[in-house]
mmCIF file of C-alpha atoms and ligand atoms in Angstrom:
data_model
loop_
_atom_site.group_PDB
_atom_site.id
_atom_site.type_symbol
_atom_site.label_atom_id
_atom_site.label_comp_id
_atom_site.label_asym_id
_atom_site.label_seq_id
_atom_site.Cartn_x
_atom_site.Cartn_y
_atom_site.Cartn_z
ATOM 1 C CA MET L 1 -17.151 -30.830 -22.655
ATOM 2 C CA LYS L 2 -17.745 -31.853 -19.037
ATOM 3 C CA VAL L 3 -15.620 -30.946 -16.028
ATOM 4 C CA THR L 4 -16.110 -32.297 -12.520
ATOM 5 C CA ILE L 5 -14.621 -30.476 -9.558
ATOM 6 C CA VAL L 6 -14.438 -32.493 -6.356
ATOM 7 C CA GLY L 7 -14.347 -30.142 -3.379
ATOM 8 C CA ALA L 8 -16.701 -27.179 -3.731
ATOM 9 C CA GLY L 9 -14.786 -25.034 -1.251
ATOM 10 C CA ASN L 10 -12.911 -21.826 -1.935
ATOM 11 C CA VAL L 11 -10.696 -23.089 -4.756
ATOM 12 C CA GLY L 12 -13.166 -25.527 -6.324
ATOM 13 C CA ALA L 13 -16.040 -23.054 -6.457
ATOM 14 C CA THR L 14 -13.792 -20.277 -7.798
ATOM 15 C CA CYS L 15 -12.570 -22.627 -10.486
ATOM 16 C CA ALA L 16 -16.181 -23.482 -11.435
ATOM 17 C CA ASP L 17 -16.981 -19.776 -11.516
ATOM 18 C CA VAL L 18 -14.060 -18.944 -13.850
ATOM 19 C CA ILE L 19 -14.728 -21.947 -16.112
ATOM 20 C CA SER L 20 -18.366 -20.977 -16.547
ATOM 21 C CA TYR L 21 -17.769 -17.236 -16.816
ATOM 22 C CA ARG L 22 -15.210 -17.832 -19.557
ATOM 23 C CA GLY L 23 -17.264 -20.558 -21.273
ATOM 24 C CA ILE L 24 -14.382 -23.048 -21.083
ATOM 25 C CA ALA L 25 -16.683 -26.087 -20.688
ATOM 26 C CA SER L 26 -20.339 -26.749 -21.499
ATOM 27 C CA GLU L 27 -20.964 -28.527 -18.190
ATOM 28 C CA VAL L 28 -19.436 -28.299 -14.720
ATOM 29 C CA VAL L 29 -20.361 -30.621 -11.836
ATOM 30 C CA LEU L 30 -19.314 -29.590 -8.349
ATOM 31 C CA LEU L 31 -19.178 -32.418 -5.796
ATOM 32 C CA ASP L 32 -18.626 -32.093 -2.051
ATOM 33 C CA ILE L 33 -19.192 -34.257 1.002
ATOM 34 C CA LYS L 34 -20.821 -31.428 2.938
ATOM 35 C CA GLU L 35 -24.585 -31.884 2.531
ATOM 36 C CA GLY L 36 -26.072 -29.286 0.170
ATOM 37 C CA PHE L 37 -22.862 -27.265 -0.064
ATOM 38 C CA ALA L 38 -21.995 -27.989 -3.714
ATOM 39 C CA GLU L 39 -25.657 -27.561 -4.663
ATOM 40 C CA GLY L 40 -25.615 -24.113 -3.054
ATOM 41 C CA LYS L 41 -22.378 -23.048 -4.739
ATOM 42 C CA ALA L 42 -23.654 -24.237 -8.126
ATOM 43 C CA MET L 43 -26.961 -22.424 -7.696
ATOM 44 C CA ASP L 44 -25.179 -19.193 -6.739
ATOM 45 C CA ILE L 45 -22.884 -19.451 -9.795
ATOM 46 C CA MET L 46 -25.812 -20.248 -12.124
ATOM 47 C CA GLN L 47 -27.593 -17.129 -10.937
ATOM 48 C CA CYS L 48 -24.773 -15.126 -12.602
ATOM 49 C CA ALA L 49 -25.595 -16.623 -16.021
ATOM 50 C CA THR L 50 -27.852 -13.833 -17.214
ATOM 51 C CA THR L 51 -25.884 -10.958 -15.715
ATOM 52 C CA THR L 52 -22.499 -12.122 -16.939
ATOM 53 C CA GLY L 53 -23.859 -13.890 -20.020
ATOM 54 C CA PHE L 54 -22.579 -17.462 -19.896
ATOM 55 C CA ASN L 55 -24.177 -20.717 -21.051
ATOM 56 C CA THR L 56 -22.230 -23.319 -19.072
ATOM 57 C CA ARG L 57 -24.496 -25.595 -17.003
ATOM 58 C CA VAL L 58 -23.199 -25.784 -13.442
ATOM 59 C CA SER L 59 -24.714 -28.300 -11.022
ATOM 60 C CA GLY L 60 -23.827 -29.439 -7.527
ATOM 61 C CA VAL L 61 -24.110 -32.830 -5.834
ATOM 62 C CA THR L 62 -23.460 -34.235 -2.387
ATOM 63 C CA ASN L 63 -21.093 -37.189 -2.801
ATOM 64 C CA ASP L 64 -23.055 -38.613 -5.758
ATOM 65 C CA TYR L 65 -20.334 -39.699 -8.163
ATOM 66 C CA ALA L 66 -22.874 -41.062 -10.675
ATOM 67 C CA LYS L 67 -23.572 -37.432 -11.621
ATOM 68 C CA THR L 68 -19.921 -36.956 -12.566
ATOM 69 C CA ALA L 69 -20.038 -39.714 -15.209
ATOM 70 C CA ASN L 70 -18.107 -39.223 -18.429
ATOM 71 C CA SER L 71 -16.217 -36.144 -17.328
ATOM 72 C CA ASP L 72 -13.460 -35.105 -19.708
ATOM 73 C CA VAL L 73 -11.510 -33.541 -16.857
ATOM 74 C CA VAL L 74 -11.796 -34.047 -13.095
ATOM 75 C CA VAL L 75 -10.234 -31.493 -10.757
ATOM 76 C CA ILE L 76 -9.463 -32.605 -7.195
ATOM 77 C CA THR L 77 -9.605 -29.723 -4.726
ATOM 78 C CA SER L 78 -11.022 -31.718 -1.824
ATOM 79 C CA GLY L 79 -9.169 -31.657 1.464
ATOM 80 C CA ILE L 80 -8.107 -29.190 4.079
ATOM 81 C CA PRO L 81 -6.201 -25.954 3.432
ATOM 82 C CA ARG L 82 -3.412 -24.702 5.693
ATOM 83 C CA LYS L 83 -3.800 -22.112 8.420
ATOM 84 C CA PRO L 84 -1.327 -19.297 9.114
ATOM 85 C CA GLY L 85 2.011 -20.664 10.337
ATOM 86 C CA MET L 86 1.534 -24.105 8.748
ATOM 87 C CA THR L 87 3.353 -25.558 5.766
ATOM 88 C CA ARG L 88 1.525 -27.311 2.944
ATOM 89 C CA GLU L 89 3.383 -30.485 3.870
ATOM 90 C CA GLU L 90 1.597 -30.650 7.232
ATOM 91 C CA LEU L 91 -1.669 -31.372 5.377
ATOM 92 C CA ILE L 92 -0.561 -34.774 4.118
ATOM 93 C CA GLY L 93 -2.042 -36.795 6.994
ATOM 94 C CA ILE L 94 -5.640 -35.821 6.235
ATOM 95 C CA ASN L 95 -5.445 -35.028 2.533
ATOM 96 C CA ALA L 96 -3.743 -38.218 1.339
ATOM 97 C CA GLY L 97 -6.703 -40.406 2.342
ATOM 98 C CA ILE L 98 -9.209 -37.951 0.850
ATOM 99 C CA VAL L 99 -7.382 -37.594 -2.470
ATOM 100 C CA LYS L 100 -6.883 -41.339 -2.894
ATOM 101 C CA SER L 101 -10.543 -42.200 -2.271
ATOM 102 C CA VAL L 102 -11.746 -39.339 -4.484
ATOM 103 C CA ALA L 103 -9.502 -40.438 -7.375
ATOM 104 C CA GLU L 104 -10.792 -44.011 -7.098
ATOM 105 C CA ASN L 105 -14.416 -42.838 -7.008
ATOM 106 C CA VAL L 106 -14.158 -40.534 -10.018
ATOM 107 C CA LEU L 107 -12.508 -43.200 -12.158
ATOM 108 C CA GLN L 108 -15.403 -45.581 -11.602
ATOM 109 C CA HIS L 109 -17.645 -43.198 -13.523
ATOM 110 C CA SER L 110 -15.137 -41.441 -15.809
ATOM 111 C CA PRO L 111 -12.568 -44.090 -16.722
ATOM 112 C CA ASN L 112 -11.062 -41.978 -19.520
ATOM 113 C CA THR L 113 -10.805 -38.711 -17.666
ATOM 114 C CA ILE L 114 -7.762 -36.520 -17.191
ATOM 115 C CA ILE L 115 -7.221 -35.715 -13.497
ATOM 116 C CA VAL L 116 -5.935 -32.343 -12.321
ATOM 117 C CA VAL L 117 -4.671 -32.530 -8.742
ATOM 118 C CA VAL L 118 -4.793 -29.369 -6.632
ATOM 119 C CA SER L 119 -5.003 -30.534 -2.994
ATOM 120 C CA ASN L 120 -1.821 -30.038 -0.958
ATOM 121 C CA PRO L 121 0.909 -31.032 -0.601
ATOM 122 C CA MET L 122 0.249 -31.019 -4.338
ATOM 123 C CA ASP L 123 3.339 -32.748 -5.761
ATOM 124 C CA THR L 124 2.924 -35.620 -3.316
ATOM 125 C CA MET L 125 -0.840 -35.792 -3.915
ATOM 126 C CA THR L 126 -0.149 -35.964 -7.666
ATOM 127 C CA TYR L 127 2.334 -38.808 -7.133
ATOM 128 C CA LEU L 128 -0.189 -40.558 -4.877
ATOM 129 C CA THR L 129 -2.936 -40.243 -7.503
ATOM 130 C CA LEU L 130 -0.635 -41.659 -10.144
ATOM 131 C CA LYS L 131 0.425 -44.620 -8.004
ATOM 132 C CA ALA L 132 -3.040 -45.329 -6.603
ATOM 133 C CA THR L 133 -4.814 -45.279 -9.973
ATOM 134 C CA GLY L 134 -2.113 -46.677 -12.252
ATOM 135 C CA LEU L 135 -3.196 -44.228 -14.974
ATOM 136 C CA PRO L 136 -0.706 -43.248 -17.666
ATOM 137 C CA LYS L 137 1.326 -40.171 -16.764
ATOM 138 C CA ASN L 138 -0.290 -37.950 -19.399
ATOM 139 C CA ARG L 139 -3.600 -38.152 -17.519
ATOM 140 C CA ILE L 140 -2.427 -37.022 -14.070
ATOM 141 C CA ILE L 141 -1.412 -33.375 -13.856
ATOM 142 C CA GLY L 142 -0.646 -31.431 -10.684
ATOM 143 C CA MET L 143 -1.498 -27.728 -10.668
ATOM 144 C CA GLY L 144 0.927 -25.486 -8.806
ATOM 145 C CA GLY L 145 3.409 -24.072 -11.290
ATOM 146 C CA ALA L 146 0.736 -22.092 -13.152
ATOM 147 C CA LEU L 147 -0.165 -20.362 -9.902
ATOM 148 C CA ASP L 148 3.419 -19.872 -8.742
ATOM 149 C CA SER L 149 4.320 -18.466 -12.156
ATOM 150 C CA SER L 150 1.411 -16.013 -12.017
ATOM 151 C CA ARG L 151 2.631 -14.853 -8.600
ATOM 152 C CA PHE L 152 6.182 -14.543 -9.955
ATOM 153 C CA LYS L 153 4.899 -12.340 -12.791
ATOM 154 C CA TYR L 154 2.879 -10.303 -10.291
ATOM 155 C CA TYR L 155 5.955 -9.585 -8.142
ATOM 156 C CA LEU L 156 8.069 -8.894 -11.245
ATOM 157 C CA SER L 157 5.455 -6.466 -12.566
ATOM 158 C CA LYS L 158 5.411 -4.654 -9.225
ATOM 159 C CA ALA L 159 9.215 -4.370 -9.188
ATOM 160 C CA LEU L 160 9.234 -3.186 -12.802
ATOM 161 C CA ASP L 161 6.156 -1.013 -12.277
ATOM 162 C CA LYS L 162 4.828 -2.359 -15.569
ATOM 163 C CA PRO L 163 1.692 -4.420 -16.414
ATOM 164 C CA SER L 164 1.745 -8.110 -15.465
ATOM 165 C CA ASN L 165 0.739 -9.124 -18.971
ATOM 166 C CA ASP L 166 3.950 -7.598 -20.361
ATOM 167 C CA VAL L 167 6.002 -9.886 -18.126
ATOM 168 C CA GLN L 168 6.971 -13.505 -18.890
ATOM 169 C CA GLY L 169 8.370 -15.946 -16.373
ATOM 170 C CA MET L 170 8.033 -19.429 -14.977
ATOM 171 C CA VAL L 171 8.396 -21.227 -11.654
ATOM 172 C CA ILE L 172 9.410 -24.880 -11.667
ATOM 173 C CA GLY L 173 10.323 -27.375 -8.922
ATOM 174 C CA GLY L 174 8.150 -28.338 -5.984
ATOM 175 C CA HIS L 175 5.048 -26.372 -4.979
ATOM 176 C CA GLY L 176 6.413 -25.624 -1.514
ATOM 177 C CA ASP L 177 7.689 -22.562 0.343
ATOM 178 C CA THR L 178 11.278 -23.797 0.082
ATOM 179 C CA THR L 179 11.110 -26.016 -3.016
ATOM 180 C CA MET L 180 9.899 -23.573 -5.683
ATOM 181 C CA ILE L 181 12.376 -22.342 -8.272
ATOM 182 C CA PRO L 182 11.435 -18.985 -9.826
ATOM 183 C CA LEU L 183 13.529 -18.804 -13.008
ATOM 184 C CA THR L 184 14.694 -15.195 -12.803
ATOM 185 C CA ARG L 185 17.470 -15.749 -15.373
ATOM 186 C CA LEU L 186 14.850 -16.569 -18.024
ATOM 187 C CA ALA L 187 12.194 -14.013 -17.033
ATOM 188 C CA SER L 188 11.601 -11.173 -19.445
ATOM 189 C CA TYR L 189 9.833 -7.853 -19.888
ATOM 190 C CA ASN L 190 8.394 -8.116 -23.393
ATOM 191 C CA GLY L 191 11.349 -10.202 -24.536
ATOM 192 C CA SER L 192 14.123 -8.265 -22.764
ATOM 193 C CA PRO L 193 15.721 -10.065 -19.819
ATOM 194 C CA VAL L 194 14.418 -8.564 -16.575
ATOM 195 C CA SER L 195 18.041 -8.264 -15.433
ATOM 196 C CA ASN L 196 18.288 -5.351 -17.903
ATOM 197 C CA PHE L 197 15.916 -3.430 -15.646
ATOM 198 C CA LEU L 198 16.224 -4.874 -12.132
ATOM 199 C CA SER L 199 19.258 -5.355 -9.885
ATOM 200 C CA GLN L 200 20.198 -8.814 -8.589
ATOM 201 C CA ASP L 201 19.072 -7.760 -5.093
ATOM 202 C CA VAL L 202 15.619 -6.853 -6.380
ATOM 203 C CA LEU L 203 15.415 -10.071 -8.402
ATOM 204 C CA ASP L 204 16.367 -12.088 -5.320
ATOM 205 C CA LYS L 205 13.600 -10.355 -3.374
ATOM 206 C CA VAL L 206 11.079 -11.080 -6.149
ATOM 207 C CA ALA L 207 12.072 -14.774 -6.055
ATOM 208 C CA ALA L 208 11.836 -14.910 -2.252
ATOM 209 C CA ASP L 209 8.409 -13.216 -2.249
ATOM 210 C CA THR L 210 7.194 -15.619 -4.919
ATOM 211 C CA MET L 211 8.289 -18.657 -2.944
ATOM 212 C CA VAL L 212 6.303 -17.595 0.110
ATOM 213 C CA GLY L 213 3.464 -16.141 -1.973
ATOM 214 C CA GLY L 214 0.960 -18.694 -0.677
ATOM 215 C CA ALA L 215 2.116 -18.322 2.938
ATOM 216 C CA THR L 216 1.819 -14.526 2.702
ATOM 217 C CA LEU L 217 -1.792 -14.803 1.567
ATOM 218 C CA THR L 218 -2.550 -17.438 4.195
ATOM 219 C CA GLY L 219 -1.267 -15.029 6.850
ATOM 220 C CA LEU L 220 -3.478 -12.250 5.511
ATOM 221 C CA LEU L 221 -6.599 -14.311 4.883
ATOM 222 C CA GLY L 222 -6.510 -16.843 7.754
ATOM 223 C CA THR L 223 -6.840 -19.663 5.202
ATOM 224 C CA SER L 224 -5.073 -20.213 1.903
ATOM 225 C CA ALA L 225 -5.805 -18.259 -1.258
ATOM 226 C CA TRP L 226 -8.500 -19.099 -3.824
ATOM 227 C CA TYR L 227 -8.950 -16.489 -6.577
ATOM 228 C CA ALA L 228 -5.581 -17.015 -8.286
ATOM 229 C CA PRO L 229 -5.579 -20.770 -7.518
ATOM 230 C CA GLY L 230 -9.074 -21.200 -9.008
ATOM 231 C CA ALA L 231 -8.174 -19.127 -12.071
ATOM 232 C CA SER L 232 -4.930 -21.071 -12.535
ATOM 233 C CA VAL L 233 -6.799 -24.374 -12.547
ATOM 234 C CA ALA L 234 -9.271 -22.966 -15.095
ATOM 235 C CA TYR L 235 -6.332 -21.843 -17.275
ATOM 236 C CA LEU L 236 -4.937 -25.377 -17.219
ATOM 237 C CA VAL L 237 -8.340 -26.966 -17.890
ATOM 238 C CA ASP L 238 -8.821 -24.579 -20.833
ATOM 239 C CA SER L 239 -5.557 -25.738 -22.386
ATOM 240 C CA ILE L 240 -6.693 -29.376 -22.060
ATOM 241 C CA LEU L 241 -10.292 -29.030 -23.246
ATOM 242 C CA ASN L 242 -9.516 -26.654 -26.079
ATOM 243 C CA ASP L 243 -6.282 -28.403 -27.059
ATOM 244 C CA GLN L 244 -4.344 -25.150 -26.764
ATOM 245 C CA LYS L 245 -0.966 -26.833 -26.285
ATOM 246 C CA LYS L 246 0.167 -24.048 -23.956
ATOM 247 C CA MET L 247 3.444 -24.436 -22.130
ATOM 248 C CA ILE L 248 2.496 -24.501 -18.442
ATOM 249 C CA ALA L 249 4.643 -25.484 -15.479
ATOM 250 C CA CYS L 250 2.856 -28.563 -14.088
ATOM 251 C CA SER L 251 3.688 -31.340 -11.675
ATOM 252 C CA VAL L 252 4.025 -34.538 -13.706
ATOM 253 C CA LEU L 253 5.831 -37.853 -13.445
ATOM 254 C CA LEU L 254 9.495 -37.525 -14.362
ATOM 255 C CA GLU L 255 11.215 -40.497 -15.964
ATOM 256 C CA GLY L 256 14.693 -39.147 -16.447
ATOM 257 C CA GLU L 257 13.658 -35.616 -17.436
ATOM 258 C CA TYR L 258 15.506 -32.954 -15.461
ATOM 259 C CA GLY L 259 17.671 -35.734 -14.013
ATOM 260 C CA GLN L 260 14.851 -37.217 -11.922
ATOM 261 C CA GLU L 261 12.975 -40.523 -11.804
ATOM 262 C CA ASP L 262 9.798 -41.697 -10.055
ATOM 263 C CA ILE L 263 8.716 -38.306 -8.757
ATOM 264 C CA CYS L 264 6.084 -35.701 -9.680
ATOM 265 C CA MET L 265 7.424 -32.144 -9.781
ATOM 266 C CA GLY L 266 6.855 -28.919 -11.630
ATOM 267 C CA VAL L 267 8.447 -28.764 -15.083
ATOM 268 C CA PRO L 268 7.479 -26.941 -18.292
ATOM 269 C CA CYS L 269 4.768 -29.035 -19.987
ATOM 270 C CA ILE L 270 2.832 -28.802 -23.211
ATOM 271 C CA ILE L 271 -0.797 -29.259 -22.187
ATOM 272 C CA GLY L 272 -3.407 -30.265 -24.765
ATOM 273 C CA LYS L 273 -6.329 -32.618 -25.367
ATOM 274 C CA ASN L 274 -4.282 -35.613 -24.200
ATOM 275 C CA GLY L 275 -3.315 -33.857 -20.987
ATOM 276 C CA LEU L 276 0.464 -33.863 -20.680
ATOM 277 C CA GLU L 277 1.739 -33.979 -24.267
ATOM 278 C CA GLU L 278 5.403 -33.124 -23.830
ATOM 279 C CA ILE L 279 7.900 -32.164 -21.167
ATOM 280 C CA VAL L 280 10.030 -29.346 -22.522
ATOM 281 C CA ASP L 281 13.739 -29.197 -21.748
ATOM 282 C CA ILE L 282 14.455 -25.506 -21.209
ATOM 283 C CA LYS L 283 18.187 -26.085 -20.595
ATOM 284 C CA LEU L 284 18.764 -25.134 -16.984
ATOM 285 C CA ASP L 285 22.180 -23.806 -16.024
ATOM 286 C CA GLU L 286 24.274 -25.563 -13.372
ATOM 287 C CA LYS L 287 22.904 -23.449 -10.507
ATOM 288 C CA GLU L 288 19.293 -24.114 -11.536
ATOM 289 C CA LYS L 289 20.019 -27.824 -11.955
ATOM 290 C CA ALA L 290 21.388 -27.932 -8.404
ATOM 291 C CA LEU L 291 18.280 -26.166 -7.077
ATOM 292 C CA PHE L 292 16.072 -28.640 -8.947
ATOM 293 C CA ALA L 293 17.947 -31.609 -7.453
ATOM 294 C CA LYS L 294 17.600 -30.117 -3.949
ATOM 295 C CA SER L 295 13.897 -29.504 -4.489
ATOM 296 C CA ALA L 296 13.497 -33.111 -5.674
ATOM 297 C CA ASP L 297 15.167 -34.395 -2.509
ATOM 298 C CA ALA L 298 12.565 -32.583 -0.392
ATOM 299 C CA VAL L 299 9.605 -33.748 -2.502
ATOM 300 C CA ARG L 300 10.914 -37.328 -2.485
ATOM 301 C CA ALA L 301 11.231 -37.263 1.300
ATOM 302 C CA MET L 302 7.590 -36.152 1.518
ATOM 303 C CA ASN L 303 6.516 -38.950 -0.859
ATOM 304 C CA GLY L 304 8.099 -41.377 1.596
ATOM 305 C CA ASP L 305 5.225 -40.581 3.971
ATOM 306 C CA LEU L 306 2.771 -42.184 1.525
ATOM 307 C CA LYS L 307 3.870 -45.734 2.319
ATOM 308 C CA SER L 308 0.936 -46.486 4.612
ATOM 309 C CA VAL L 309 -1.632 -44.891 2.256
ATOM 310 C CA LEU L 310 -0.344 -46.815 -0.750
ATOM 311 C CA ALA L 311 0.074 -50.114 1.110
HETATM 312 N N1 NAD S 1 -2.057 -26.615 -5.773
HETATM 313 C C1 NAD S 1 -2.314 -25.355 -5.514
HETATM 314 O O1 NAD S 1 -1.765 -24.451 -6.148
HETATM 315 C C2 NAD S 1 -3.329 -25.001 -4.472
HETATM 316 C C3 NAD S 1 -3.834 -23.707 -4.380
HETATM 317 C C4 NAD S 1 -4.782 -23.412 -3.399
HETATM 318 C C5 NAD S 1 -5.226 -24.421 -2.537
HETATM 319 N N2 NAD S 1 -4.721 -25.659 -2.664
HETATM 320 C C6 NAD S 1 -5.188 -26.757 -1.827
HETATM 321 O O2 NAD S 1 -6.503 -27.105 -2.276
HETATM 322 C C7 NAD S 1 -7.230 -27.691 -1.188
HETATM 323 C C8 NAD S 1 -8.591 -26.996 -1.060
HETATM 324 O O3 NAD S 1 -8.409 -25.661 -0.643
HETATM 325 P P1 NAD S 1 -9.693 -24.738 -0.357
HETATM 326 O O4 NAD S 1 -9.180 -23.417 0.037
HETATM 327 O O5 NAD S 1 -10.663 -24.853 -1.486
HETATM 328 O O6 NAD S 1 -10.311 -25.490 0.920
HETATM 329 P P2 NAD S 1 -11.826 -25.465 1.431
HETATM 330 O O7 NAD S 1 -11.821 -25.962 2.819
HETATM 331 O O8 NAD S 1 -12.450 -24.158 1.138
HETATM 332 O O9 NAD S 1 -12.542 -26.550 0.483
HETATM 333 C C9 NAD S 1 -12.254 -27.910 0.538
HETATM 334 C C10 NAD S 1 -13.551 -28.653 0.313
HETATM 335 O O10 NAD S 1 -13.258 -30.049 0.200
HETATM 336 C C11 NAD S 1 -14.388 -30.720 0.708
HETATM 337 N N3 NAD S 1 -14.058 -32.108 1.007
HETATM 338 C C12 NAD S 1 -13.326 -32.618 2.021
HETATM 339 N N4 NAD S 1 -13.252 -33.944 1.916
HETATM 340 C C13 NAD S 1 -13.955 -34.300 0.818
HETATM 341 C C14 NAD S 1 -14.246 -35.535 0.186
HETATM 342 N N5 NAD S 1 -13.787 -36.690 0.670
HETATM 343 N N6 NAD S 1 -14.990 -35.519 -0.930
HETATM 344 C C15 NAD S 1 -15.456 -34.361 -1.431
HETATM 345 N N7 NAD S 1 -15.207 -33.152 -0.885
HETATM 346 C C16 NAD S 1 -14.472 -33.131 0.235
HETATM 347 C C17 NAD S 1 -14.769 -29.924 1.948
HETATM 348 O O11 NAD S 1 -16.078 -30.197 2.382
HETATM 349 C C18 NAD S 1 -14.559 -28.503 1.450
HETATM 350 O O12 NAD S 1 -15.764 -27.940 0.952
HETATM 351 C C19 NAD S 1 -6.316 -27.550 0.036
HETATM 352 O O13 NAD S 1 -5.629 -28.746 0.257
HETATM 353 C C20 NAD S 1 -5.351 -26.450 -0.352
HETATM 354 O O14 NAD S 1 -4.146 -26.530 0.334
HETATM 355 C C21 NAD S 1 -3.778 -25.972 -3.593
HETATM 356 O O1 LMR S 2 -0.539 -21.711 0.147
HETATM 357 C C1 LMR S 2 -1.283 -22.688 0.224
HETATM 358 O O2 LMR S 2 -1.289 -23.463 1.179
HETATM 359 C C2 LMR S 2 -2.298 -22.919 -0.853
HETATM 360 C C3 LMR S 2 -1.712 -22.976 -2.228
HETATM 361 O O3 LMR S 2 -0.756 -23.982 -2.356
HETATM 362 C C4 LMR S 2 -1.199 -21.643 -2.688
HETATM 363 O O4 LMR S 2 -0.040 -21.582 -3.117
HETATM 364 O O5 LMR S 2 -1.957 -20.662 -2.634
#
């Protein structure tokens, strides 16, 4: 199976590293516009093959889309990341043009591919990719919820003082500091509701920390995060390539689901060899439904800024 990752920066290269290390795909192509950069990242990753024992072939190219031909999955991580103090939404001006041209280029050589959109503001970039390419909704998947959910489980595990892998939880809604919806009511510690162990105040703090999880890391690192983002993309790609049918919160086109139309937002999705295979209705309560509607209003307002790019 072949995966192309466009944008060999922090997230793209980490994703390539995790995919190869875990043997998720037989071939990974990294593509970047910076001369020699993807080639260098690929060479560095390939020099781990004997020490970590993987067989994936990783190569890098400078803007040569012919080398990406017949990819099963294409991941778009090209574009600029935010700096401390910025929101993801402020990236739209530069990233919209990049994402649109990248999506058009990859489809020329991989017309049947499934596209995973990572560049921010991710929900709007996913919507843009869908509108610009006209691909069916199952083949355009935005990655954000997998990452936000992993951060949610991290903060829950810290509050519980128990291992992350014993904690279950999901974040839906927009992938933004104010639009994410960590579902604390449904989160559990090995099947027991976390509210059995944590007070409402602590749960509210966990949700608040989760929502600004990316901003916190951006403040610490000076640019946005990459280890968990790269690993989250690899997790999603694994579910596609190996037809795992995992339920993962992904940004996909809603056509009535969760009360929304003509918008891409994070909802629980079954992800398999066809990409998006099902949107699962997890029965939100009235409060969660109201939060989802408010989140949708914000994402829709952001999508309004795409008019000139889509014209
Ligand atoms: N959805 C998420 O959960 C999530 C998580 C982390 C980062 N991100 C986003 O992913 C994007 C990348 O983040 P990063 O930290 O890897 O940034 P980065 O600056 O390290 O890497 C971006 C790379 O894209 C390349 N690039 C720019 N324009 C290109 C083009 N037209 N074609 C090919 N390559 C091009 C750059 O040369 C650079 O190497 C940002 O927009 C960031 O906000 C999203
Ligand atoms: O925070 C960012 O800007 C990058 C990414 O969306 C993240 O959540 O890490």
